[in-house]
Coordinates of C-alpha atoms and ligand atoms in Angstrom, one line a residue:
Chain A
X17 CA 8.3 -14.1 24.3
X18 CA 10.0 -14.9 21.1
X19 CA 11.3 -18.2 20.1
X20 CA 15.1 -19.0 20.3
X21 CA 15.2 -19.0 16.3
X22 CA 13.7 -15.6 16.1
X23 CA 16.1 -14.2 18.8
X24 CA 18.9 -15.5 16.8
X25 CA 17.8 -14.2 13.7
X26 CA 17.4 -10.8 15.2
X27 CA 21.0 -10.8 16.4
X28 CA 22.0 -11.7 12.7
X29 CA 19.8 -9.0 11.3
X30 CA 21.6 -6.3 13.7
X31 CA 24.7 -6.8 11.5
X32 CA 23.1 -5.5 8.4
X33 CA 22.8 -1.9 9.6
X34 CA 24.9 0.8 11.5
X35 CA 22.4 0.7 14.4
X36 CA 20.1 -2.0 15.7
X37 CA 16.9 0.1 15.3
X38 CA 16.1 -1.0 11.7
X39 CA 15.5 -4.5 12.9
X40 CA 12.2 -3.3 14.6
X41 CA 9.9 -4.0 11.6
X42 CA 11.3 -7.5 11.2
X43 CA 11.2 -8.2 14.8
X44 CA 7.5 -7.1 14.9
X45 CA 6.8 -9.5 12.0
X46 CA 8.3 -12.3 14.0
X47 CA 6.1 -11.5 16.9
X48 CA 3.1 -11.3 15.0
X49 CA 4.0 -14.7 13.1
X50 CA 4.3 -16.2 16.7
X51 CA 1.4 -14.8 18.4
X52 CA -0.9 -13.7 15.6
X53 CA -1.1 -10.0 16.6
X54 CA 1.2 -7.5 18.2
X55 CA 0.1 -6.9 21.9
X56 CA 1.5 -4.5 24.4
X57 CA 3.8 -7.3 25.6
X58 CA 5.0 -7.8 22.2
X59 CA 6.0 -4.1 21.8
X60 CA 7.8 -4.2 25.2
X61 CA 9.7 -7.3 24.3
X62 CA 10.7 -6.0 20.8
X63 CA 11.5 -2.6 22.3
X64 CA 13.5 -4.2 25.0
X65 CA 15.6 -6.2 22.6
X66 CA 16.4 -3.3 20.4
X67 CA 16.6 -0.5 22.9
X68 CA 13.5 1.4 21.6
X69 CA 11.3 3.1 24.1
X70 CA 7.9 1.5 24.3
X71 CA 6.0 4.7 23.0
X72 CA 8.2 4.8 20.0
X73 CA 7.4 1.0 19.2
X74 CA 3.8 1.9 19.5
X75 CA 4.2 4.8 17.0
X76 CA 5.7 2.2 14.6
X77 CA 3.2 -0.4 15.0
X78 CA 0.3 1.9 14.5
X79 CA 1.8 3.6 11.4
X80 CA 1.9 0.4 9.4
X81 CA -1.4 -1.2 8.6
X82 CA -0.3 -4.9 8.4
X83 CA 0.6 -5.2 12.2
X84 CA -2.6 -6.6 13.9
X85 CA -3.2 -4.5 17.2
X86 CA -6.0 -6.9 18.1
X87 CA -6.3 -10.6 17.7
X88 CA -7.7 -11.6 14.3
X89 CA -9.2 -14.8 12.9
X90 CA -7.0 -17.6 11.9
X91 CA -7.6 -16.5 8.3
X92 CA -7.4 -12.8 7.8
X93 CA -9.1 -12.2 4.4
X94 CA -8.1 -8.9 2.7
X95 CA -10.2 -8.0 -0.3
X96 CA -8.8 -5.3 -2.8
X97 CA -11.4 -2.9 -3.5
X98 CA -9.2 -0.2 -5.2
X99 CA -9.8 1.1 -8.7
X100 CA -8.7 -1.8 -11.0
X101 CA -10.4 -4.2 -8.8
X102 CA -13.6 -2.1 -8.4
X103 CA -13.7 -2.0 -12.3
X104 CA -13.9 -5.8 -12.2
X105 CA -16.6 -6.1 -9.5
X106 CA -14.6 -6.5 -6.3
X107 CA -17.9 -5.3 -4.6
X108 CA -19.5 -8.5 -5.6
X109 CA -16.7 -10.6 -4.1
X110 CA -16.8 -8.6 -0.9
X111 CA -20.5 -9.2 -0.7
X112 CA -20.3 -12.9 -1.4
X113 CA -17.7 -13.3 1.4
X114 CA -19.9 -11.3 3.8
X115 CA -23.0 -13.3 3.1
X116 CA -21.2 -16.6 3.1
X117 CA -19.5 -15.9 6.5
X118 CA -22.3 -13.8 8.0
X119 CA -20.1 -11.0 9.0
X120 CA -19.4 -7.4 7.8
X121 CA -16.1 -5.9 6.7
X122 CA -14.0 -5.4 9.9
X123 CA -15.6 -8.3 11.7
X124 CA -14.4 -11.8 12.8
X125 CA -16.5 -14.9 12.7
X126 CA -17.6 -16.1 16.3
X127 CA -15.5 -19.3 15.8
X128 CA -12.4 -16.9 15.1
X129 CA -11.7 -18.7 12.0
X130 CA -12.1 -15.7 9.6
X131 CA -11.7 -11.8 9.7
X132 CA -12.7 -9.8 6.7
X133 CA -11.2 -6.6 5.8
X134 CA -10.9 -4.3 2.8
X135 CA -7.5 -3.7 1.2
X136 CA -5.9 -1.1 -0.9
X137 CA -4.2 -2.0 -4.1
X138 CA -2.2 -5.2 -3.5
X139 CA -0.3 -5.2 -6.9
X140 CA -2.6 -7.7 -8.6
X141 CA -4.5 -5.4 -10.8
X142 CA -4.1 -7.2 -13.9
X143 CA -5.6 -10.3 -12.2
X144 CA -8.5 -8.5 -10.6
X145 CA -10.7 -9.0 -8.7
X146 CA -8.3 -10.4 -6.0
X147 CA -7.8 -11.1 -2.3
X148 CA -5.1 -11.9 0.0
X149 CA -5.3 -14.6 2.8
X150 CA -2.2 -14.8 4.9
X151 CA 0.6 -14.6 2.4
X152 CA -1.5 -16.1 -0.4
X153 CA -2.8 -14.2 -3.4
X154 CA -6.2 -15.4 -4.9
X155 CA -6.6 -13.9 -8.3
X156 CA -9.2 -13.7 -11.1
X157 CA -12.0 -14.2 -8.6
X158 CA -15.6 -14.8 -9.3
X159 CA -18.2 -15.9 -6.8
X160 CA -17.8 -19.7 -7.5
X161 CA -14.0 -19.4 -6.8
X162 CA -14.7 -17.6 -3.6
X163 CA -17.0 -20.3 -2.5
X164 CA -14.5 -23.1 -3.2
X165 CA -11.7 -21.1 -1.4
X166 CA -13.9 -20.5 1.7
X167 CA -14.9 -24.1 1.7
X168 CA -11.5 -25.4 1.5
X169 CA -10.2 -23.1 4.4
X170 CA -13.2 -23.9 6.7
Chain B
X14 CA 11.1 -6.0 -30.0
X15 CA 12.9 -9.0 -28.3
X16 CA 11.8 -9.2 -24.6
X17 CA 14.6 -8.4 -22.3
X18 CA 13.1 -7.6 -19.1
X19 CA 10.6 -10.5 -19.1
X20 CA 12.0 -12.8 -21.7
X21 CA 9.9 -16.0 -22.6
X22 CA 12.6 -18.4 -21.3
X23 CA 11.4 -21.1 -18.8
X24 CA 12.9 -21.1 -15.5
X25 CA 14.8 -17.8 -16.2
X26 CA 14.6 -17.0 -12.5
X27 CA 16.9 -19.9 -11.6
X28 CA 20.5 -18.7 -11.6
X29 CA 22.0 -21.5 -13.8
X30 CA 19.3 -20.7 -16.4
X31 CA 20.0 -17.1 -16.1
X32 CA 23.8 -17.7 -16.6
X33 CA 23.3 -20.0 -19.5
X34 CA 21.7 -17.1 -21.4
X35 CA 24.6 -14.8 -20.7
X36 CA 23.4 -13.7 -17.3
X37 CA 26.1 -11.9 -15.0
X38 CA 28.4 -11.4 -17.9
X39 CA 27.6 -7.6 -17.8
X40 CA 28.7 -7.7 -14.1
X41 CA 32.0 -9.3 -15.2
X42 CA 32.2 -6.7 -17.9
X43 CA 31.5 -3.6 -15.6
X44 CA 33.9 -4.8 -13.0
X45 CA 36.6 -4.5 -15.7
X46 CA 35.6 -0.9 -16.5
X47 CA 36.3 2.3 -14.5
X48 CA 33.2 3.1 -12.2
X49 CA 32.9 6.5 -14.0
X50 CA 32.6 4.7 -17.3
X51 CA 29.7 2.6 -16.3
X52 CA 28.0 5.8 -15.0
X53 CA 28.7 7.6 -18.2
X54 CA 27.3 4.5 -20.2
X55 CA 24.0 4.8 -18.3
X56 CA 24.1 8.5 -18.6
X57 CA 24.4 8.5 -22.3
X58 CA 21.8 5.8 -22.6
X59 CA 19.4 8.4 -21.3
X60 CA 17.7 5.7 -19.1
X61 CA 14.8 7.4 -17.1
X62 CA 13.5 6.1 -14.0
X63 CA 10.6 3.7 -14.1
X64 CA 9.3 4.5 -10.5
X65 CA 7.1 7.4 -11.6
X66 CA 8.9 10.6 -12.3
X67 CA 11.1 9.5 -15.5
X68 CA 14.0 11.2 -13.8
X69 CA 17.4 10.6 -15.7
X70 CA 19.2 7.7 -13.9
X71 CA 22.7 8.5 -14.9
X72 CA 22.3 12.0 -13.9
X73 CA 20.9 10.9 -10.5
X74 CA 24.0 8.7 -10.1
X75 CA 26.3 11.7 -10.6
X76 CA 24.7 13.5 -7.7
X77 CA 26.5 11.2 -5.3
X78 CA 29.5 13.1 -3.9
X79 CA 32.9 12.2 -5.5
X80 CA 35.0 12.3 -2.3
X81 CA 33.4 11.4 0.9
X82 CA 34.7 9.3 3.8
X83 CA 31.0 8.3 4.8
X84 CA 29.5 5.0 3.9
X85 CA 27.1 5.3 1.0
X86 CA 24.0 3.3 0.1
X87 CA 21.8 2.2 -2.6
X88 CA 18.0 1.7 -2.0
X89 CA 16.1 -0.3 -4.7
X90 CA 12.6 0.6 -4.4
X91 CA 10.1 -2.3 -4.7
X92 CA 7.3 -0.9 -2.6
X93 CA 5.2 -1.0 -5.6
X94 CA 1.8 0.4 -4.1
X95 CA 0.4 2.8 -6.7
X96 CA -3.1 1.6 -7.6
X97 CA -3.0 0.1 -11.1
X98 CA 0.8 -0.9 -10.8
X99 CA 1.8 -4.5 -10.8
X100 CA 5.0 -4.7 -12.9
X101 CA 7.9 -4.9 -10.3
X102 CA 6.3 -8.0 -8.9
X103 CA 6.9 -9.8 -12.4
X104 CA 10.5 -8.9 -12.3
X105 CA 10.7 -10.5 -8.7
X106 CA 9.1 -13.6 -9.8
X107 CA 10.5 -14.0 -13.4
X108 CA 13.8 -12.3 -13.6
X109 CA 15.1 -11.4 -10.2
X110 CA 18.7 -11.9 -11.3
X111 CA 18.5 -9.2 -13.9
X112 CA 17.5 -6.8 -11.0
X113 CA 20.3 -8.2 -8.8
X114 CA 22.9 -7.9 -11.6
X115 CA 21.8 -4.3 -12.2
X116 CA 22.0 -3.5 -8.6
X117 CA 25.6 -4.7 -8.1
X118 CA 26.7 -2.9 -11.1
X119 CA 25.0 0.4 -9.8
X120 CA 26.8 -0.2 -6.5
X121 CA 30.1 -0.7 -8.4
X122 CA 29.4 2.5 -10.5
X123 CA 28.8 4.6 -7.4
X124 CA 31.2 3.0 -4.9
X125 CA 28.4 1.6 -2.7
X126 CA 29.1 -1.2 -0.3
X127 CA 25.7 -1.8 1.0
X128 CA 22.3 -2.1 -1.1
X129 CA 18.8 -2.5 0.4
X130 CA 16.0 -3.7 -1.5
X131 CA 12.8 -2.5 0.0
X132 CA 9.8 -4.7 -0.9
X133 CA 6.2 -4.1 0.3
X134 CA 5.1 -6.3 3.1
X135 CA 2.2 -7.9 1.3
X136 CA 4.5 -9.4 -1.2
X137 CA 5.8 -12.0 1.2
X138 CA 5.7 -14.8 -1.2
X139 CA 7.8 -12.8 -3.6
X140 CA 10.2 -11.7 -0.9
X141 CA 11.0 -15.4 -0.4
X142 CA 11.6 -15.8 -4.2
X143 CA 14.0 -12.9 -4.3
X144 CA 15.6 -13.9 -1.2
X145 CA 16.4 -17.3 -2.8
X146 CA 17.9 -15.6 -5.8
X147 CA 20.0 -13.3 -3.5
X148 CA 21.3 -16.3 -1.8
X149 CA 22.2 -18.0 -5.0
X150 CA 23.9 -14.7 -5.9
X151 CA 26.1 -14.9 -2.9
X152 CA 26.9 -18.6 -3.3
X153 CA 28.2 -17.9 -6.7
X154 CA 30.3 -15.0 -5.8
X155 CA 28.3 -12.2 -7.6
X156 CA 27.4 -10.6 -4.3
X157 CA 29.5 -10.1 -1.1
X158 CA 33.1 -10.1 -0.6
X159 CA 35.5 -9.5 -3.4
X160 CA 33.0 -10.0 -6.1
X161 CA 34.5 -12.3 -9.1
X162 CA 38.0 -11.6 -7.7
X163 CA 37.8 -8.1 -8.5
X164 CA 38.5 -6.6 -5.1
X165 CA 35.1 -5.0 -5.0
X166 CA 32.6 -5.9 -2.2
X167 CA 29.1 -5.1 -1.8
X168 CA 26.3 -6.5 0.2
X169 CA 22.6 -6.9 -0.8
X170 CA 20.0 -7.1 1.9
X171 CA 16.1 -7.4 1.6
X172 CA 13.9 -5.3 3.8
X173 CA 10.3 -6.0 4.3
X174 CA 7.7 -3.1 4.6
X175 CA 4.7 -3.4 6.7
X176 CA 1.9 -1.9 4.7
X177 CA 2.1 1.9 3.8
X178 CA 2.0 3.3 0.3
X179 CA 3.8 6.3 1.5
X180 CA 7.0 4.2 2.1
X181 CA 7.4 4.1 -1.7
X182 CA 8.3 7.8 -1.5
X183 CA 12.0 7.8 -1.5
X184 CA 12.6 9.7 1.9
X185 CA 9.8 7.9 3.5
X186 CA 11.3 4.7 2.3
X187 CA 14.7 5.6 4.1
X188 CA 12.9 6.4 7.3
X189 CA 11.1 3.2 7.2
X190 CA 14.3 1.5 6.5
X191 CA 15.9 3.1 9.6
X192 CA 13.2 1.5 11.6
X193 CA 10.9 4.5 12.0
X194 CA 7.5 5.6 10.9
X195 CA 7.5 6.3 7.1
X196 CA 7.3 10.0 7.2
X197 CA 8.7 11.8 4.1
X198 CA 11.5 14.2 4.8
X199 CA 11.8 17.9 3.8
X200 CA 14.0 18.3 0.7
X201 CA 16.6 19.7 0.3
X202 CA 18.9 18.0 1.6
X203 CA 18.4 15.4 -1.2
X204 CA 19.3 11.7 -0.5
X205 CA 22.7 12.1 -2.5
X206 CA 23.7 14.5 0.2
X207 CA 21.8 13.3 3.2
X208 CA 20.2 9.9 2.8
X209 CA 20.1 6.8 5.0
X210 CA 21.7 7.6 8.4
X211 CA 22.7 10.9 6.9
X212 CA 25.0 9.3 4.4
X213 CA 24.9 9.7 0.5
X214 CA 22.2 7.5 -0.7
X215 CA 20.7 6.8 -4.2
X216 CA 17.2 5.3 -4.7
X217 CA 16.0 3.5 -7.8
X218 CA 13.1 1.7 -8.9
X219 CA 13.2 -2.0 -9.5
X220 CA 12.5 -1.9 -13.1
X221 CA 15.1 1.1 -13.6
X222 CA 17.8 -0.9 -12.0
X223 CA 16.9 -3.9 -14.1
X224 CA 17.6 -2.0 -17.3
X225 CA 21.2 -1.4 -16.4
X226 CA 22.7 -4.7 -17.5
X227 CA 20.6 -4.3 -20.8
X228 CA 22.4 -1.1 -21.5
X229 CA 25.9 -2.5 -20.8
X230 CA 25.0 -5.4 -23.1
X231 CA 23.9 -3.5 -26.2
X232 CA 25.8 -0.4 -25.6
X233 CA 24.0 3.1 -24.9
X234 CA 23.9 3.9 -28.5
X235 CA 21.8 0.8 -29.4
X236 CA 19.7 1.4 -26.3
X237 CA 18.8 5.1 -27.4
X238 CA 17.4 3.6 -30.7
X239 CA 14.8 1.5 -28.8
X240 CA 11.5 3.4 -28.5
X241 CA 10.6 7.1 -28.3
X242 CA 13.2 9.7 -29.1
X243 CA 13.7 11.1 -25.6
X244 CA 12.6 8.3 -23.5
X245 CA 13.9 5.0 -24.6
X246 CA 14.2 1.5 -23.9
X247 CA 12.0 -1.5 -23.2
X248 CA 9.3 -0.6 -20.6
X249 CA 6.8 -2.7 -18.6
X250 CA 3.2 -1.6 -19.1
X251 CA 0.5 -2.9 -16.8
X252 CA -3.0 -2.9 -18.3
X253 CA -6.0 -3.3 -16.0
X254 CA -9.5 -2.5 -15.9
X255 CA -11.9 -3.0 -18.9
X256 CA -9.8 -5.0 -21.3
X257 CA -10.0 -8.7 -22.6
X258 CA -6.6 -9.8 -21.6
X259 CA -5.2 -7.6 -18.7
X260 CA -1.6 -8.2 -17.7
X261 CA 2.0 -6.7 -17.8
X262 CA 3.3 -6.3 -21.4
X263 CA 6.9 -5.5 -22.2
X264 CA 7.2 -3.2 -25.1
X265 CA 9.4 -0.3 -26.3
X266 CA 8.5 3.1 -25.1
X267 CA 6.4 5.1 -27.6
X268 CA 3.7 2.6 -28.4
X269 CA 0.3 4.0 -29.3
X270 CA -2.1 3.9 -26.5
X271 CA -4.7 2.4 -28.8
X272 CA -2.3 -0.4 -29.8
X273 CA -1.6 -1.2 -26.1
X274 CA -5.2 -1.5 -25.5
X275 CA -6.3 -3.3 -28.5
X276 CA -3.2 -5.3 -29.6
X277 CA -1.6 -6.2 -26.4
X278 CA -4.5 -6.3 -23.9
X279 CA -7.1 -7.7 -26.6
X280 CA -9.5 -4.7 -26.7
X281 CA -12.5 -3.9 -24.5
X282 CA -15.0 -6.7 -23.7
X283 CA -18.4 -6.5 -25.7
X284 CA -16.5 -3.9 -28.1
X285 CA -17.7 -1.3 -25.8
X286 CA -16.4 2.4 -26.2
X287 CA -13.6 3.6 -24.1
X288 CA -14.9 6.4 -21.8
X289 CA -11.8 7.2 -20.0
X290 CA -8.2 6.0 -19.2
X291 CA -5.6 6.6 -16.7
X292 CA -2.3 6.1 -18.4
X293 CA 0.2 5.5 -15.5
X294 CA -1.1 4.6 -12.2
X295 CA -3.9 6.2 -10.2
X296 CA -2.0 9.5 -9.6
X297 CA -1.6 10.3 -13.4
X298 CA -4.2 12.5 -15.1
X299 CA -7.3 11.0 -16.5
X300 CA -7.9 11.3 -20.2
X301 CA -11.2 11.1 -22.1
X302 CA -11.3 8.1 -24.4
X303 CA -11.8 10.1 -27.5
X304 CA -8.5 11.9 -26.9
X305 CA -6.3 8.9 -26.9
X306 CA -6.0 8.3 -30.6
X307 CA -2.5 9.0 -31.8
X308 CA -1.0 9.3 -28.2
X309 CA 2.0 7.4 -27.4
X310 CA 3.2 5.8 -24.1
X311 CA 6.4 7.8 -23.4
X312 CA 7.2 11.0 -21.4
X313 CA 6.7 13.4 -24.3
X314 CA 3.8 11.8 -25.7
X315 CA 1.7 11.8 -22.6
X316 CA 2.9 15.2 -21.5
X317 CA 1.6 16.7 -24.8
X318 CA -1.7 14.9 -24.1
X319 CA -1.9 16.5 -20.6
X320 CA -1.0 13.4 -18.5
X321 CA 2.2 11.4 -17.7
X322 CA 3.7 7.9 -17.9
X323 CA 4.0 7.5 -14.1
X324 CA 4.4 3.9 -13.3
X325 CA 3.1 2.6 -16.6
X326 CA -0.1 1.3 -15.1
X327 CA -2.7 1.8 -17.7
X328 CA -6.2 1.7 -16.3
X329 CA -8.9 1.3 -19.0
X330 CA -12.6 2.2 -18.3
X331 CA -15.6 1.6 -20.8
X332 CA -18.7 3.5 -21.4
X333 CA -20.5 1.7 -18.5
X334 CA -18.1 3.1 -15.8
X335 CA -19.4 5.4 -13.1
X336 CA -16.4 7.9 -13.2
X337 CA -17.5 9.5 -9.9
X338 CA -17.3 6.3 -8.0
X339 CA -13.8 5.8 -9.6
X340 CA -12.5 9.3 -8.5
X341 CA -14.2 8.9 -4.9
X342 CA -12.3 5.6 -4.5
X343 CA -9.0 6.9 -5.7
X344 CA -9.5 9.9 -3.4
X345 CA -10.3 7.6 -0.4
X346 CA -7.1 5.9 -1.1
X347 CA -4.8 9.0 -0.8
X348 CA -6.8 10.0 2.3
X349 CA -6.2 6.7 3.8
X350 CA -2.5 6.9 2.9
X351 CA -1.7 10.5 3.7
X352 CA 0.9 10.3 6.5
X353 CA -0.5 13.5 8.2
X354 CA 2.7 15.6 8.3
X355 CA 1.2 18.5 6.2
X356 CA -2.2 20.0 6.9
X357 CA -3.2 20.7 3.2
X358 CA -2.7 17.0 2.4
X359 CA -4.0 15.6 5.7
X360 CA -7.1 17.7 5.8
X361 CA -7.5 18.4 2.0
X362 CA -7.6 14.7 1.0
X363 CA -10.3 14.2 3.8
X364 CA -12.4 17.1 2.5
X365 CA -12.2 16.0 -1.1
X366 CA -13.3 12.7 -0.2
X367 CA -16.3 14.1 1.7
X368 CA -17.3 16.4 -1.2
X369 CA -16.9 13.5 -3.6
X370 CA -19.0 11.2 -1.5
X371 CA -21.9 13.9 -1.9
X372 CA -21.5 13.5 -5.7
X373 CA -21.3 9.8 -5.5
X374 CA -24.6 9.8 -3.5
X375 CA -26.3 12.5 -5.9
X376 CA -26.3 14.9 -2.9
X377 CA -23.9 17.5 -4.3
X378 CA -24.7 21.1 -3.6
X379 CA -24.3 24.2 -6.1
X380 CA -20.7 25.3 -5.6
X381 CA -19.4 21.8 -4.8
X382 CA -17.4 21.6 -8.0
X383 CA -15.7 24.9 -7.3
X384 CA -15.2 23.9 -3.6
X385 CA -13.6 20.6 -4.7
X386 CA -11.3 22.4 -7.2
X387 CA -10.3 24.9 -4.6
X388 CA -9.3 22.2 -2.1
X389 CA -7.3 20.3 -4.8
X390 CA -5.6 23.4 -6.0
X391 CA -4.6 24.4 -2.4
X392 CA -3.0 20.8 -1.9
X393 CA -1.0 20.9 -5.0
X394 CA 2.5 22.3 -4.5
X395 CA 2.0 23.0 -0.9
X396 CA 3.2 19.7 0.8
X397 CA 6.4 18.1 1.8
X398 CA 6.1 15.2 -0.6
X399 CA 4.3 14.3 -3.9
X400 CA 1.5 12.5 -2.4
X401 CA -0.3 15.7 -2.1
X402 CA 0.1 16.4 -5.7
X403 CA -0.8 12.7 -6.5
X404 CA -4.1 13.3 -4.6
X405 CA -4.9 16.6 -6.4
X406 CA -4.1 15.7 -10.0
X407 CA -6.8 13.0 -10.4
X408 CA -9.3 15.3 -9.1
X409 CA -8.4 18.2 -10.9
X410 CA -8.1 16.4 -14.4
X411 CA -11.4 14.6 -13.7
X412 CA -13.1 18.0 -13.2
X413 CA -11.6 19.5 -16.1
X414 CA -12.2 16.7 -18.4
X415 CA -15.5 15.3 -17.1
X416 CA -17.3 18.4 -15.6
X417 CA -20.4 17.1 -17.1
X418 CA -20.3 14.0 -14.8
X419 CA -20.2 16.3 -11.9
X420 CA -22.8 18.7 -12.9
X421 CA -25.2 15.9 -13.4
X422 CA -25.3 15.2 -9.8
X423 CA -25.8 18.5 -8.3
X424 CA -29.1 19.0 -6.4
X425 CA -30.8 22.1 -7.7
X426 CA -33.8 22.1 -5.5
X427 CA -33.9 21.3 -1.8
X428 CA -35.3 17.8 -2.8
X429 CA -32.6 15.3 -3.4
X430 CA -32.8 13.3 -6.5
X431 CA -32.0 9.6 -6.9
X432 CA -30.5 8.4 -10.1
X433 CA -33.7 7.1 -11.2
X434 CA -35.4 10.5 -11.0
X435 CA -32.6 12.5 -12.3
Ligands
LIG528 C1 3.7 8.8 -2.6 C2 4.6 8.2 -3.5 C3 4.8 7.0 -3.6 C4 5.9 6.4 -4.3 N1 6.0 5.0 -4.6 C5 7.0 4.5 -5.2 C6 6.8 3.1 -5.4 O1 6.2 2.2 -4.8 N2 8.0 2.5 -6.1 C7 8.9 3.3 -6.8 O2 9.7 2.9 -7.4 N3 8.8 4.7 -6.7 C8 7.8 5.3 -6.0 N4 7.8 6.7 -5.8 C9 8.8 7.4 -6.5 C10 10.0 7.5 -5.6 O3 9.9 8.7 -4.6 C11 11.3 7.6 -6.3 O4 11.2 8.8 -7.1 C12 11.6 6.5 -7.2 O5 11.8 5.3 -6.4 C13 12.9 6.8 -7.9 O6 13.4 5.7 -8.7 P1 13.6 5.9 -10.2 O7 14.3 7.2 -10.5 O8 14.4 4.7 -10.6 O9 12.2 6.1 -10.9 C14 6.7 7.2 -5.0 C15 6.6 8.7 -4.9 C16 5.6 9.1 -4.0 C17 5.4 10.6 -4.0
LIG529 S1 2.1 15.5 1.3 FE1 0.8 14.0 2.6 S2 1.9 12.1 2.7 FE2 3.4 13.7 1.9 S3 4.3 14.3 3.8 FE3 2.6 15.8 3.6 S4 1.0 14.7 4.7 FE4 2.6 13.1 4.4
LIG530 S1 -6.4 -2.3 -7.8 FE1 -6.6 -4.4 -6.7 S2 -4.9 -5.2 -6.7 FE2 -4.5 -3.2 -7.7

């Protein structure tokens, strides 16, 4: 289920649009925030609240890359490997994280603390290489910085 | 030039600081003008969109139907996902009120009562900053009912995306805002006729909208004196890649590319030679380093040089760069981001990526250059939205301007060569 606070917020958001459907992205965000990922149940609940058939909610969830369709680690690490970051050695950053956590891109550590993924450009090209963990941006990275960040999160 | 989009004033993002430097005075001024007069001012200023296409903003506003009982909408495009682009984020963080003031003025000019600001989902921290600014704007009566006692009312809502480059394309953005998958729509009909929920809609980039108060402040004539002759005003240029001091720089249009690289961005590390640049985000045509001399950062300057301003995201690559790796990575991006509606884009981007992978691995075959070009040419112009073109242009320009890089990697005999042997 969704928290009372989220349910209230959804009611408020409905007033912003001529139909209630546009609230779906925000409602899925709320679900993900509360549960960590968007399960079948989450899609059913959100669809039910907004009158959207379950298969359409699935279509929406799978279209947008930021919704997790599977549980992920407590910290989802997204390393940008697009062109500006690549030119400033994002590959080395990725490698360092893989080595340090003993996982590959796409995997989660056995203790469910970290999931590592590659990201497309995150709008931080001038402070490349960079990664995002949760909402936070970590910029101008080098291997030492990566070590410190991981140590602090562990 | 005095910085106006990102002025060096501490705490400018706070509403009281913004007000104490004359902020929201242009909204006051606009509300005393006739809406047509505001549009006319923007039209005469010749402001051109900063979202990628340099489209004249005032002209776009006049496409909104004059008489129409339907609600009308403004979408401010803050999806900012084109690789190499990181400028709108600076406005969110350091000058959100300029953007808000421009948005409300635009609403007034076009008789719009609801504006949505679409921001990419990854920018959640910046969404919170902008939300704070919007809340303060409401509290001070610059947004909402009966703005500053003028009788004009408009609401401004933030909308958070959820990870999809294509949602920056204006019609995909509208579908996403309607709570759907972000599929681009077939045009015509254009948004001014049939936009959000089938109603008249205008879409403008964050930086474009932020220019509007500046135009009202100095007047259109003074604005047209800034920068290049047919593409004026202050512009945010994001420089990334192989430069000493990358970042977003505000400058007039028409600055020499070499000045941007060497004066603004501190030059190339180790004084290395520039092998190539991409002037305006990953979809603009790549240029050889030796051809950038004398070329200026404005629509005409870059057009003459065979490229375009795009989003103003200048990517610099020095002589050590493996350009095949660059183009393969860029193509992978478009392949990943294709929404899949059109066959040439969905299939073509995948094919290009596969062929480019062969080049990257020194396994390309005879005829692969022609094949790659053929696929790119078949995508260009044959798709619903411009993502197809955006995927084709970098490949076409890379082959045209760096053919030797491709040729080096074609396996002539049946034995494949590693770089060490080549
Ligand atoms: C694939 C694709 C992605 C785009 N992404 C953005 C974007 O992130 N931000 C943006 O302002 N415009 C983007 N555009 C351009 C918009 O469609 C639209 O032209 C622009 O927002 C209009 O604003 P302007 O006239 O103020 O430049 C994109 C276009 C395409 C084809
Ligand atoms: S060109 Fe590509 S991204 Fe655009 S609508 Fe067609 S398939 Fe989708
Ligand atoms: S390319 Fe990595 S943030 Fe833009």
